[in-house]
PDB file of C-alpha atoms in Angstrom:
ATOM      1  CA  MET A 946     -10.617 -19.972   6.290  1.00  0.00           C
ATOM      2  CA  ARG A 947     -10.963 -17.556   9.225  1.00  0.00           C
ATOM      3  CA  VAL A 948      -8.931 -14.434   8.458  1.00  0.00           C
ATOM      4  CA  PHE A 949      -8.060 -11.581  10.803  1.00  0.00           C
ATOM      5  CA  VAL A 950      -7.430  -8.283   8.962  1.00  0.00           C
ATOM      6  CA  THR A 951      -5.954  -5.118  10.442  1.00  0.00           C
ATOM      7  CA  GLY A 952      -6.768  -1.938   8.544  1.00  0.00           C
ATOM      8  CA  ALA A 953      -9.965  -3.647   7.428  1.00  0.00           C
ATOM      9  CA  THR A 954     -11.835  -0.371   6.841  1.00  0.00           C
ATOM     10  CA  GLY A 955      -8.950   1.277   4.982  1.00  0.00           C
ATOM     11  CA  PHE A 956      -8.491   1.897   1.276  1.00  0.00           C
ATOM     12  CA  VAL A 957      -6.577  -1.334   0.608  1.00  0.00           C
ATOM     13  CA  GLY A 958      -7.877  -3.303   3.588  1.00  0.00           C
ATOM     14  CA  SER A 959     -11.531  -2.875   2.638  1.00  0.00           C
ATOM     15  CA  ALA A 960     -10.755  -4.186  -0.859  1.00  0.00           C
ATOM     16  CA  ILE A 961      -9.030  -7.207   0.686  1.00  0.00           C
ATOM     17  CA  VAL A 962     -12.048  -7.842   2.903  1.00  0.00           C
ATOM     18  CA  ARG A 963     -14.333  -7.761  -0.130  1.00  0.00           C
ATOM     19  CA  GLU A 964     -12.035 -10.147  -2.007  1.00  0.00           C
ATOM     20  CA  LEU A 965     -11.885 -12.587   0.913  1.00  0.00           C
ATOM     21  CA  LEU A 966     -15.642 -12.602   1.449  1.00  0.00           C
ATOM     22  CA  GLN A 967     -16.309 -13.202  -2.244  1.00  0.00           C
ATOM     23  CA  ALA A 968     -13.968 -16.190  -2.055  1.00  0.00           C
ATOM     24  CA  GLY A 969     -15.984 -17.649   0.834  1.00  0.00           C
ATOM     25  CA  HIS A 970     -13.688 -16.842   3.744  1.00  0.00           C
ATOM     26  CA  GLN A 971     -14.839 -15.691   7.181  1.00  0.00           C
ATOM     27  CA  VAL A 972     -13.332 -12.314   8.049  1.00  0.00           C
ATOM     28  CA  THR A 973     -12.739 -10.581  11.354  1.00  0.00           C
ATOM     29  CA  GLY A 974     -11.591  -6.966  11.138  1.00  0.00           C
ATOM     30  CA  LEU A 975      -9.825  -4.820  13.687  1.00  0.00           C
ATOM     31  CA  ALA A 976     -12.079  -1.860  14.580  1.00  0.00           C
ATOM     32  CA  ARG A 977     -10.840   1.052  16.650  1.00  0.00           C
ATOM     33  CA  SER A 978     -14.188   2.860  16.838  1.00  0.00           C
ATOM     34  CA  ASP A 979     -17.923   2.244  16.908  1.00  0.00           C
ATOM     35  CA  ALA A 980     -18.170   3.722  13.413  1.00  0.00           C
ATOM     36  CA  ALA A 981     -15.552   1.306  12.083  1.00  0.00           C
ATOM     37  CA  ALA A 982     -17.294  -1.618  13.776  1.00  0.00           C
ATOM     38  CA  ALA A 983     -20.606  -0.630  12.196  1.00  0.00           C
ATOM     39  CA  GLN A 984     -18.958  -0.334   8.780  1.00  0.00           C
ATOM     40  CA  LEU A 985     -17.515  -3.823   9.120  1.00  0.00           C
ATOM     41  CA  LEU A 986     -20.825  -5.316  10.216  1.00  0.00           C
ATOM     42  CA  THR A 987     -22.530  -3.790   7.180  1.00  0.00           C
ATOM     43  CA  ALA A 988     -19.876  -5.392   4.960  1.00  0.00           C
ATOM     44  CA  GLY A 989     -20.452  -8.832   6.504  1.00  0.00           C
ATOM     45  CA  VAL A 990     -17.319  -8.749   8.669  1.00  0.00           C
ATOM     46  CA  THR A 991     -17.079  -9.593  12.371  1.00  0.00           C
ATOM     47  CA  PRO A 992     -15.642  -6.526  14.146  1.00  0.00           C
ATOM     48  CA  HIS A 993     -12.887  -7.018  16.701  1.00  0.00           C
ATOM     49  CA  ARG A 994     -12.468  -3.940  18.881  1.00  0.00           C
ATOM     50  CA  GLY A 995      -8.965  -2.643  19.449  1.00  0.00           C
ATOM     51  CA  ASP A 996      -6.173  -0.799  17.690  1.00  0.00           C
ATOM     52  CA  LEU A 997      -2.554  -1.271  16.632  1.00  0.00           C
ATOM     53  CA  GLU A 998      -1.281  -0.208  20.060  1.00  0.00           C
ATOM     54  CA  ASP A 999      -3.542  -2.656  21.923  1.00  0.00           C
ATOM     55  CA  ALA A1000      -1.311  -5.716  22.109  1.00  0.00           C
ATOM     56  CA  GLY A1001      -3.891  -7.815  23.926  1.00  0.00           C
ATOM     57  CA  SER A1002      -6.519  -7.176  21.293  1.00  0.00           C
ATOM     58  CA  LEU A1003      -4.094  -8.019  18.479  1.00  0.00           C
ATOM     59  CA  ARG A1004      -3.127 -11.280  20.169  1.00  0.00           C
ATOM     60  CA  ARG A1005      -6.739 -12.318  20.669  1.00  0.00           C
ATOM     61  CA  GLY A1006      -7.675 -11.497  17.076  1.00  0.00           C
ATOM     62  CA  ALA A1007      -4.721 -13.407  15.657  1.00  0.00           C
ATOM     63  CA  SER A1008      -5.101 -16.407  17.965  1.00  0.00           C
ATOM     64  CA  LEU A1009      -8.630 -17.087  16.672  1.00  0.00           C
ATOM     65  CA  ALA A1010      -7.663 -16.891  12.980  1.00  0.00           C
ATOM     66  CA  ASP A1011      -6.316 -19.335  10.418  1.00  0.00           C
ATOM     67  CA  GLY A1012      -4.362 -16.507   8.844  1.00  0.00           C
ATOM     68  CA  VAL A1013      -3.655 -12.816   9.442  1.00  0.00           C
ATOM     69  CA  ILE A1014      -3.342  -9.940   6.972  1.00  0.00           C
ATOM     70  CA  HIS A1015      -1.751  -6.792   8.369  1.00  0.00           C
ATOM     71  CA  THR A1016      -2.549  -3.644   6.375  1.00  0.00           C
ATOM     72  CA  GLY A1017      -3.205  -1.283   9.276  1.00  0.00           C
ATOM     73  CA  PHE A1018      -0.968   1.805   9.348  1.00  0.00           C
ATOM     74  CA  ASN A1019      -1.441   5.419  10.433  1.00  0.00           C
ATOM     75  CA  HIS A1020      -0.437   7.578   7.446  1.00  0.00           C
ATOM     76  CA  ASP A1021      -0.168  10.819   9.417  1.00  0.00           C
ATOM     77  CA  PHE A1022       3.179  12.011   8.012  1.00  0.00           C
ATOM     78  CA  SER A1023       3.574  14.549  10.832  1.00  0.00           C
ATOM     79  CA  ARG A1024       4.079  11.568  13.170  1.00  0.00           C
ATOM     80  CA  PHE A1025       5.634   9.207  10.659  1.00  0.00           C
ATOM     81  CA  GLU A1026       8.508   7.865  12.767  1.00  0.00           C
ATOM     82  CA  GLU A1027       6.198   7.256  15.714  1.00  0.00           C
ATOM     83  CA  ASN A1028       3.689   5.478  13.473  1.00  0.00           C
ATOM     84  CA  CYS A1029       6.451   3.301  12.009  1.00  0.00           C
ATOM     85  CA  ALA A1030       7.434   2.221  15.507  1.00  0.00           C
ATOM     86  CA  VAL A1031       3.801   1.346  16.278  1.00  0.00           C
ATOM     87  CA  ASP A1032       3.646  -0.676  13.056  1.00  0.00           C
ATOM     88  CA  ALA A1033       6.788  -2.662  13.853  1.00  0.00           C
ATOM     89  CA  ALA A1034       5.560  -3.386  17.384  1.00  0.00           C
ATOM     90  CA  ALA A1035       2.170  -4.554  16.070  1.00  0.00           C
ATOM     91  CA  ILE A1036       3.844  -6.923  13.615  1.00  0.00           C
ATOM     92  CA  ALA A1037       5.927  -8.393  16.441  1.00  0.00           C
ATOM     93  CA  VAL A1038       2.793  -8.978  18.533  1.00  0.00           C
ATOM     94  CA  LEU A1039       0.957 -10.651  15.648  1.00  0.00           C
ATOM     95  CA  GLY A1040       3.963 -12.845  14.921  1.00  0.00           C
ATOM     96  CA  ASP A1041       4.241 -13.919  18.544  1.00  0.00           C
ATOM     97  CA  ALA A1042       0.515 -14.726  18.651  1.00  0.00           C
ATOM     98  CA  LEU A1043       0.931 -17.112  15.703  1.00  0.00           C
ATOM     99  CA  ALA A1044       4.242 -18.607  16.871  1.00  0.00           C
ATOM    100  CA  GLY A1045       4.366 -22.372  16.535  1.00  0.00           C
ATOM    101  CA  THR A1046       1.001 -22.626  14.763  1.00  0.00           C
ATOM    102  CA  GLY A1047       2.228 -22.650  11.152  1.00  0.00           C
ATOM    103  CA  ARG A1048      -0.483 -20.108  10.355  1.00  0.00           C
ATOM    104  CA  LEU A1049       0.571 -17.402   7.914  1.00  0.00           C
ATOM    105  CA  LEU A1050       0.967 -13.701   8.660  1.00  0.00           C
ATOM    106  CA  LEU A1051       1.044 -11.349   5.658  1.00  0.00           C
ATOM    107  CA  VAL A1052       2.798  -8.048   6.308  1.00  0.00           C
ATOM    108  CA  THR A1053       2.455  -4.989   4.082  1.00  0.00           C
ATOM    109  CA  SER A1054       5.470  -3.094   2.775  1.00  0.00           C
ATOM    110  CA  GLY A1055       6.346  -1.052  -0.316  1.00  0.00           C
ATOM    111  CA  THR A1056       8.520  -1.073  -3.430  1.00  0.00           C
ATOM    112  CA  GLY A1057       9.371   2.630  -3.370  1.00  0.00           C
ATOM    113  CA  LEU A1058      12.909   2.526  -1.968  1.00  0.00           C
ATOM    114  CA  LEU A1059      14.094  -0.916  -3.034  1.00  0.00           C
ATOM    115  CA  SER A1060      16.411  -0.078  -5.918  1.00  0.00           C
ATOM    116  CA  PRO A1061      16.058   3.490  -7.223  1.00  0.00           C
ATOM    117  CA  GLY A1062      16.751   3.720 -10.935  1.00  0.00           C
ATOM    118  CA  ARG A1063      16.595   0.022 -11.713  1.00  0.00           C
ATOM    119  CA  LEU A1064      13.875  -2.615 -11.914  1.00  0.00           C
ATOM    120  CA  ALA A1065      13.233  -4.068  -8.461  1.00  0.00           C
ATOM    121  CA  THR A1066      12.189  -7.688  -8.067  1.00  0.00           C
ATOM    122  CA  GLU A1067      10.827  -9.813  -5.258  1.00  0.00           C
ATOM    123  CA  ALA A1068      14.377 -11.092  -4.642  1.00  0.00           C
ATOM    124  CA  ASP A1069      15.551  -7.614  -3.584  1.00  0.00           C
ATOM    125  CA  ALA A1070      15.845  -7.160   0.155  1.00  0.00           C
ATOM    126  CA  GLN A1071      14.876  -3.815   1.646  1.00  0.00           C
ATOM    127  CA  THR A1072      18.152  -2.230   2.683  1.00  0.00           C
ATOM    128  CA  SER A1073      17.395   1.504   2.470  1.00  0.00           C
ATOM    129  CA  ARG A1074      18.060   3.534   5.587  1.00  0.00           C
ATOM    130  CA  HIS A1075      16.203   6.550   4.239  1.00  0.00           C
ATOM    131  CA  THR A1076      12.899   5.551   5.821  1.00  0.00           C
ATOM    132  CA  PRO A1077      12.005   4.852   9.450  1.00  0.00           C
ATOM    133  CA  ARG A1078       9.471   2.245   8.341  1.00  0.00           C
ATOM    134  CA  ARG A1079      10.596  -1.197   9.537  1.00  0.00           C
ATOM    135  CA  SER A1080       7.798  -3.499   8.413  1.00  0.00           C
ATOM    136  CA  GLU A1081      10.107  -5.876   6.584  1.00  0.00           C
ATOM    137  CA  GLN A1082      12.706  -5.969   9.340  1.00  0.00           C
ATOM    138  CA  ALA A1083       9.952  -6.834  11.826  1.00  0.00           C
ATOM    139  CA  ALA A1084       8.714  -9.599   9.520  1.00  0.00           C
ATOM    140  CA  GLU A1085      12.223 -10.955   9.051  1.00  0.00           C
ATOM    141  CA  ALA A1086      12.686 -11.106  12.821  1.00  0.00           C
ATOM    142  CA  ILE A1087       9.569 -13.279  13.064  1.00  0.00           C
ATOM    143  CA  SER A1088      10.847 -15.512  10.282  1.00  0.00           C
ATOM    144  CA  ALA A1089      14.205 -15.870  12.034  1.00  0.00           C
ATOM    145  CA  ARG A1090      12.338 -17.225  15.062  1.00  0.00           C
ATOM    146  CA  GLY A1091      10.638 -19.827  12.889  1.00  0.00           C
ATOM    147  CA  GLY A1092       7.381 -17.933  12.367  1.00  0.00           C
ATOM    148  CA  SER A1093       5.324 -18.207   9.181  1.00  0.00           C
ATOM    149  CA  VAL A1094       5.372 -14.731   7.657  1.00  0.00           C
ATOM    150  CA  SER A1095       5.524 -13.289   4.158  1.00  0.00           C
ATOM    151  CA  ILE A1096       5.566  -9.764   2.763  1.00  0.00           C
ATOM    152  CA  VAL A1097       3.278  -8.099   0.226  1.00  0.00           C
ATOM    153  CA  ARG A1098       4.831  -4.993  -1.285  1.00  0.00           C
ATOM    154  CA  LEU A1099       2.621  -2.259  -2.685  1.00  0.00           C
ATOM    155  CA  PRO A1100       3.819   0.319  -5.251  1.00  0.00           C
ATOM    156  CA  PRO A1101       3.850   4.095  -4.623  1.00  0.00           C
ATOM    157  CA  SER A1102       0.473   4.473  -6.325  1.00  0.00           C
ATOM    158  CA  VAL A1103      -2.392   2.224  -5.294  1.00  0.00           C
ATOM    159  CA  HIS A1104      -5.345   3.744  -7.107  1.00  0.00           C
ATOM    160  CA  GLY A1105      -9.116   3.380  -7.411  1.00  0.00           C
ATOM    161  CA  ASP A1106     -12.301   4.927  -6.061  1.00  0.00           C
ATOM    162  CA  GLY A1107     -11.709   6.346  -2.591  1.00  0.00           C
ATOM    163  CA  ASP A1108      -8.002   6.971  -3.215  1.00  0.00           C
ATOM    164  CA  HIS A1109      -6.505   9.392  -0.707  1.00  0.00           C
ATOM    165  CA  GLY A1110      -2.872   8.659  -1.476  1.00  0.00           C
ATOM    166  CA  PHE A1111      -0.168  10.174  -3.632  1.00  0.00           C
ATOM    167  CA  VAL A1112      -2.199  11.223  -6.692  1.00  0.00           C
ATOM    168  CA  PRO A1113      -4.843  13.108  -4.666  1.00  0.00           C
ATOM    169  CA  ILE A1114      -1.997  14.827  -2.810  1.00  0.00           C
ATOM    170  CA  LEU A1115      -0.564  15.961  -6.167  1.00  0.00           C
ATOM    171  CA  ILE A1116      -3.990  17.161  -7.291  1.00  0.00           C
ATOM    172  CA  GLY A1117      -4.346  19.212  -4.107  1.00  0.00           C
ATOM    173  CA  MET A1118      -0.931  20.783  -4.614  1.00  0.00           C
ATOM    174  CA  ALA A1119      -1.754  21.641  -8.238  1.00  0.00           C
ATOM    175  CA  ARG A1120      -4.969  23.338  -7.118  1.00  0.00           C
ATOM    176  CA  GLN A1121      -3.157  25.327  -4.461  1.00  0.00           C
ATOM    177  CA  LYS A1122      -0.217  26.329  -6.656  1.00  0.00           C
ATOM    178  CA  GLY A1123      -2.166  26.880  -9.874  1.00  0.00           C
ATOM    179  CA  ALA A1124       0.124  24.503 -11.761  1.00  0.00           C
ATOM    180  CA  SER A1125       0.846  20.799 -12.073  1.00  0.00           C
ATOM    181  CA  ALA A1126       4.549  20.125 -11.712  1.00  0.00           C
ATOM    182  CA  MET A1127       7.156  17.470 -12.357  1.00  0.00           C
ATOM    183  CA  ILE A1128      10.847  17.305 -11.552  1.00  0.00           C
ATOM    184  CA  GLY A1129      13.006  17.677 -14.656  1.00  0.00           C
ATOM    185  CA  ASP A1130      11.385  15.983 -17.642  1.00  0.00           C
ATOM    186  CA  GLY A1131       9.191  13.783 -15.446  1.00  0.00           C
ATOM    187  CA  SER A1132      10.709  10.583 -16.793  1.00  0.00           C
ATOM    188  CA  ASN A1133      11.028   9.060 -13.317  1.00  0.00           C
ATOM    189  CA  LEU A1134       8.866   5.949 -12.987  1.00  0.00           C
ATOM    190  CA  TRP A1135       6.132   5.166 -10.468  1.00  0.00           C
ATOM    191  CA  PRO A1136       4.900   1.546 -10.317  1.00  0.00           C
ATOM    192  CA  ALA A1137       1.146   1.277  -9.804  1.00  0.00           C
ATOM    193  CA  VAL A1138      -1.713  -1.107  -9.057  1.00  0.00           C
ATOM    194  CA  HIS A1139      -5.482  -0.832  -8.735  1.00  0.00           C
ATOM    195  CA  ARG A1140      -6.689  -1.558  -5.205  1.00  0.00           C
ATOM    196  CA  LEU A1141      -8.884  -4.447  -6.390  1.00  0.00           C
ATOM    197  CA  ASP A1142      -5.955  -6.089  -8.169  1.00  0.00           C
ATOM    198  CA  ALA A1143      -3.800  -5.639  -5.068  1.00  0.00           C
ATOM    199  CA  ALA A1144      -6.486  -7.332  -2.970  1.00  0.00           C
ATOM    200  CA  LYS A1145      -6.226 -10.436  -5.140  1.00  0.00           C
ATOM    201  CA  VAL A1146      -2.526 -10.752  -4.347  1.00  0.00           C
ATOM    202  CA  TYR A1147      -3.253 -10.859  -0.626  1.00  0.00           C
ATOM    203  CA  ARG A1148      -5.961 -13.480  -1.061  1.00  0.00           C
ATOM    204  CA  LEU A1149      -3.859 -15.672  -3.346  1.00  0.00           C
ATOM    205  CA  ALA A1150      -0.846 -15.370  -1.058  1.00  0.00           C
ATOM    206  CA  LEU A1151      -2.937 -16.418   1.925  1.00  0.00           C
ATOM    207  CA  GLU A1152      -4.551 -19.331   0.090  1.00  0.00           C
ATOM    208  CA  ASN A1153      -1.640 -20.625  -1.958  1.00  0.00           C
ATOM    209  CA  GLY A1154       1.486 -18.849  -0.811  1.00  0.00           C
ATOM    210  CA  THR A1155       4.381 -19.949   1.334  1.00  0.00           C
ATOM    211  CA  ALA A1156       6.209 -18.409   4.254  1.00  0.00           C
ATOM    212  CA  GLY A1157       9.436 -16.483   3.978  1.00  0.00           C
ATOM    213  CA  VAL A1158       8.880 -14.846   0.590  1.00  0.00           C
ATOM    214  CA  ARG A1159       8.037 -11.423  -0.828  1.00  0.00           C
ATOM    215  CA  TYR A1160       5.223 -10.701  -3.265  1.00  0.00           C
ATOM    216  CA  HIS A1161       4.901  -7.640  -5.482  1.00  0.00           C
ATOM    217  CA  ALA A1162       1.355  -6.377  -6.006  1.00  0.00           C
ATOM    218  CA  VAL A1163       2.510  -4.361  -9.022  1.00  0.00           C
ATOM    219  CA  ALA A1164       0.352  -4.192 -12.149  1.00  0.00           C
ATOM    220  CA  GLU A1165       2.427  -1.567 -14.013  1.00  0.00           C
ATOM    221  CA  GLU A1166       6.207  -1.671 -13.687  1.00  0.00           C
ATOM    222  CA  GLY A1167       6.603   2.075 -14.081  1.00  0.00           C
ATOM    223  CA  VAL A1168       4.395   4.969 -15.161  1.00  0.00           C
ATOM    224  CA  PRO A1169       6.309   8.147 -16.137  1.00  0.00           C
ATOM    225  CA  PHE A1170       5.550  10.882 -13.615  1.00  0.00           C
ATOM    226  CA  ARG A1171       5.123  13.256 -16.551  1.00  0.00           C
ATOM    227  CA  GLN A1172       1.966  11.415 -17.635  1.00  0.00           C
ATOM    228  CA  ILE A1173       0.455  11.829 -14.177  1.00  0.00           C
ATOM    229  CA  ALA A1174       1.284  15.541 -14.131  1.00  0.00           C
ATOM    230  CA  GLU A1175      -0.233  15.983 -17.603  1.00  0.00           C
ATOM    231  CA  VAL A1176      -3.542  14.393 -16.627  1.00  0.00           C
ATOM    232  CA  ILE A1177      -3.731  16.603 -13.544  1.00  0.00           C
ATOM    233  CA  GLY A1178      -2.913  19.726 -15.553  1.00  0.00           C
ATOM    234  CA  ARG A1179      -5.486  18.978 -18.244  1.00  0.00           C
ATOM    235  CA  ARG A1180      -8.246  18.066 -15.791  1.00  0.00           C
ATOM    236  CA  LEU A1181      -7.677  21.168 -13.658  1.00  0.00           C
ATOM    237  CA  GLY A1182      -6.995  23.485 -16.583  1.00  0.00           C
ATOM    238  CA  VAL A1183      -3.599  24.551 -15.193  1.00  0.00           C
ATOM    239  CA  PRO A1184      -0.147  24.573 -16.814  1.00  0.00           C
ATOM    240  CA  VAL A1185       2.239  21.660 -16.470  1.00  0.00           C
ATOM    241  CA  LEU A1186       5.629  22.949 -15.316  1.00  0.00           C
ATOM    242  CA  SER A1187       9.067  21.410 -15.056  1.00  0.00           C
ATOM    243  CA  LYS A1188      10.866  22.115 -11.798  1.00  0.00           C
ATOM    244  CA  SER A1189      14.581  21.700 -11.267  1.00  0.00           C
ATOM    245  CA  ALA A1190      15.813  19.742  -8.272  1.00  0.00           C
ATOM    246  CA  GLN A1191      16.489  23.079  -6.587  1.00  0.00           C
ATOM    247  CA  GLU A1192      13.019  24.457  -7.403  1.00  0.00           C
ATOM    248  CA  ALA A1193      11.039  21.319  -6.549  1.00  0.00           C
ATOM    249  CA  PRO A1194      10.796  21.871  -2.763  1.00  0.00           C
ATOM    250  CA  GLU A1195       9.044  25.220  -3.295  1.00  0.00           C
ATOM    251  CA  HIS A1196       6.233  23.437  -5.160  1.00  0.00           C
ATOM    252  CA  PHE A1197       6.148  19.992  -3.550  1.00  0.00           C
ATOM    253  CA  GLY A1198       7.320  20.789  -0.009  1.00  0.00           C
ATOM    254  CA  TRP A1199       7.522  17.635   2.139  1.00  0.00           C
ATOM    255  CA  PHE A1200       6.384  15.603  -0.882  1.00  0.00           C
ATOM    256  CA  THR A1201       9.515  16.408  -2.941  1.00  0.00           C
ATOM    257  CA  HIS A1202      11.178  13.068  -2.235  1.00  0.00           C
ATOM    258  CA  PHE A1203       8.089  11.142  -3.315  1.00  0.00           C
ATOM    259  CA  ALA A1204       7.636  13.243  -6.464  1.00  0.00           C
ATOM    260  CA  GLY A1205      11.157  12.313  -7.498  1.00  0.00           C
ATOM    261  CA  ILE A1206      10.905   8.575  -6.860  1.00  0.00           C
ATOM    262  CA  ASP A1207      12.282   6.561  -9.778  1.00  0.00           C
ATOM    263  CA  SER A1208      11.586   3.008  -8.708  1.00  0.00           C
ATOM    264  CA  PRO A1209      10.307   0.643 -11.419  1.00  0.00           C
ATOM    265  CA  ALA A1210       9.305  -2.738  -9.987  1.00  0.00           C
ATOM    266  CA  SER A1211       8.552  -6.134 -11.481  1.00  0.00           C
ATOM    267  CA  SER A1212       5.894  -8.606 -10.382  1.00  0.00           C
ATOM    268  CA  ALA A1213       6.880 -11.395 -12.796  1.00  0.00           C
ATOM    269  CA  TRP A1214       7.657 -13.877 -10.027  1.00  0.00           C
ATOM    270  CA  THR A1215       4.470 -13.054  -8.119  1.00  0.00           C
ATOM    271  CA  ARG A1216       2.349 -13.508 -11.241  1.00  0.00           C
ATOM    272  CA  GLU A1217       3.929 -16.850 -12.050  1.00  0.00           C
ATOM    273  CA  THR A1218       3.893 -18.149  -8.474  1.00  0.00           C
ATOM    274  CA  LEU A1219       0.359 -17.096  -7.528  1.00  0.00           C
ATOM    275  CA  GLY A1220      -1.259 -17.149 -10.959  1.00  0.00           C
ATOM    276  CA  TRP A1221      -2.099 -13.464 -10.530  1.00  0.00           C
ATOM    277  CA  THR A1222      -3.317 -11.535 -13.567  1.00  0.00           C
ATOM    278  CA  PRO A1223      -4.271  -7.881 -12.980  1.00  0.00           C
ATOM    279  CA  ASP A1224      -7.429  -6.920 -14.888  1.00  0.00           C
ATOM    280  CA  GLN A1225      -8.409  -3.504 -13.509  1.00  0.00           C
ATOM    281  CA  PRO A1226      -7.827  -0.106 -15.197  1.00  0.00           C
ATOM    282  CA  THR A1227      -4.305   1.280 -15.500  1.00  0.00           C
ATOM    283  CA  LEU A1228      -3.209   4.249 -13.402  1.00  0.00           C
ATOM    284  CA  ILE A1229      -3.554   6.857 -16.143  1.00  0.00           C
ATOM    285  CA  ALA A1230      -6.941   5.562 -17.297  1.00  0.00           C
ATOM    286  CA  ASP A1231      -8.175   5.438 -13.713  1.00  0.00           C
ATOM    287  CA  ILE A1232      -7.100   8.903 -12.586  1.00  0.00           C
ATOM    288  CA  ASP A1233      -8.348  10.507 -15.816  1.00  0.00           C
ATOM    289  CA  ARG A1234     -11.902  10.510 -14.395  1.00  0.00           C
ATOM    290  CA  ALA A1235     -14.025  13.181 -12.785  1.00  0.00           C
ATOM    291  CA  ILE A1236     -14.141  11.315  -9.458  1.00  0.00           C
ATOM    292  CA  TYR A1237     -10.465  12.076  -8.868  1.00  0.00           C
ATOM    293  CA  PHE A1238     -11.041  15.802  -9.298  1.00  0.00           C
ATOM    294  CA  ARG A1239     -14.086  16.432  -7.151  1.00  0.00           C
ATOM    295  CA  SER A1240     -13.189  19.271  -4.805  1.00  0.00           C
TER     296      SER A1240
END
């Protein structure tokens, strides 16, 4: 199968590329720079120059593929709303490029705001208005027009070598503040998955999945935030402190909302439907390694 991947040099996208190549697929990756193109060539991927705001490039890449995996997203939180708009527009372009072909587009979303405080499942629609991200709404619009699109939801923590997401952010804050913190007793739950396990979900969904459904790439339904804070405190040799809801913003700043996420998520349907069995290290085992704490 010829697969076009956006975000192909990213943390999750590069794992997907590796997974696809090992399964014998031909991969073309969107490359916005010469350095990215060179990285893709080294990995055995055909680079396709362009970026998420280059509609023509996206159309050409998608039109030549048997399937498209969209993981590209600019995680600059200082321009988050703008980046969400770019993401939604890119999804619309990819969907239009595949219209009438029956070829599948996989769109990336998240489990974080599905159903705070209760176990979220693949059947839960994303209804939260607390985020400007509109990946799922853009995918649903394509589906409503008869397009073949499905959603892969990632948990708040996707971990593994090269991680630059939520846990490294917490480690940086603990270094700066001289303490690792949690909100209240830290019993709020973060679902998690290793990047290599997540990559398998994308491949299986592309090979065996159907349109119009949601998949959860969730290996652990919920890891208590307290356990994450304790690993960080022990590794850095700093105290682990409990912060009240009122005190949390002083420590976490813009990250306060994410630190307080309580969003357990199930992947039972995904596992049964795709035959997916995660086999990589758990979040706590993975982050309790020196590589996560190199300054």
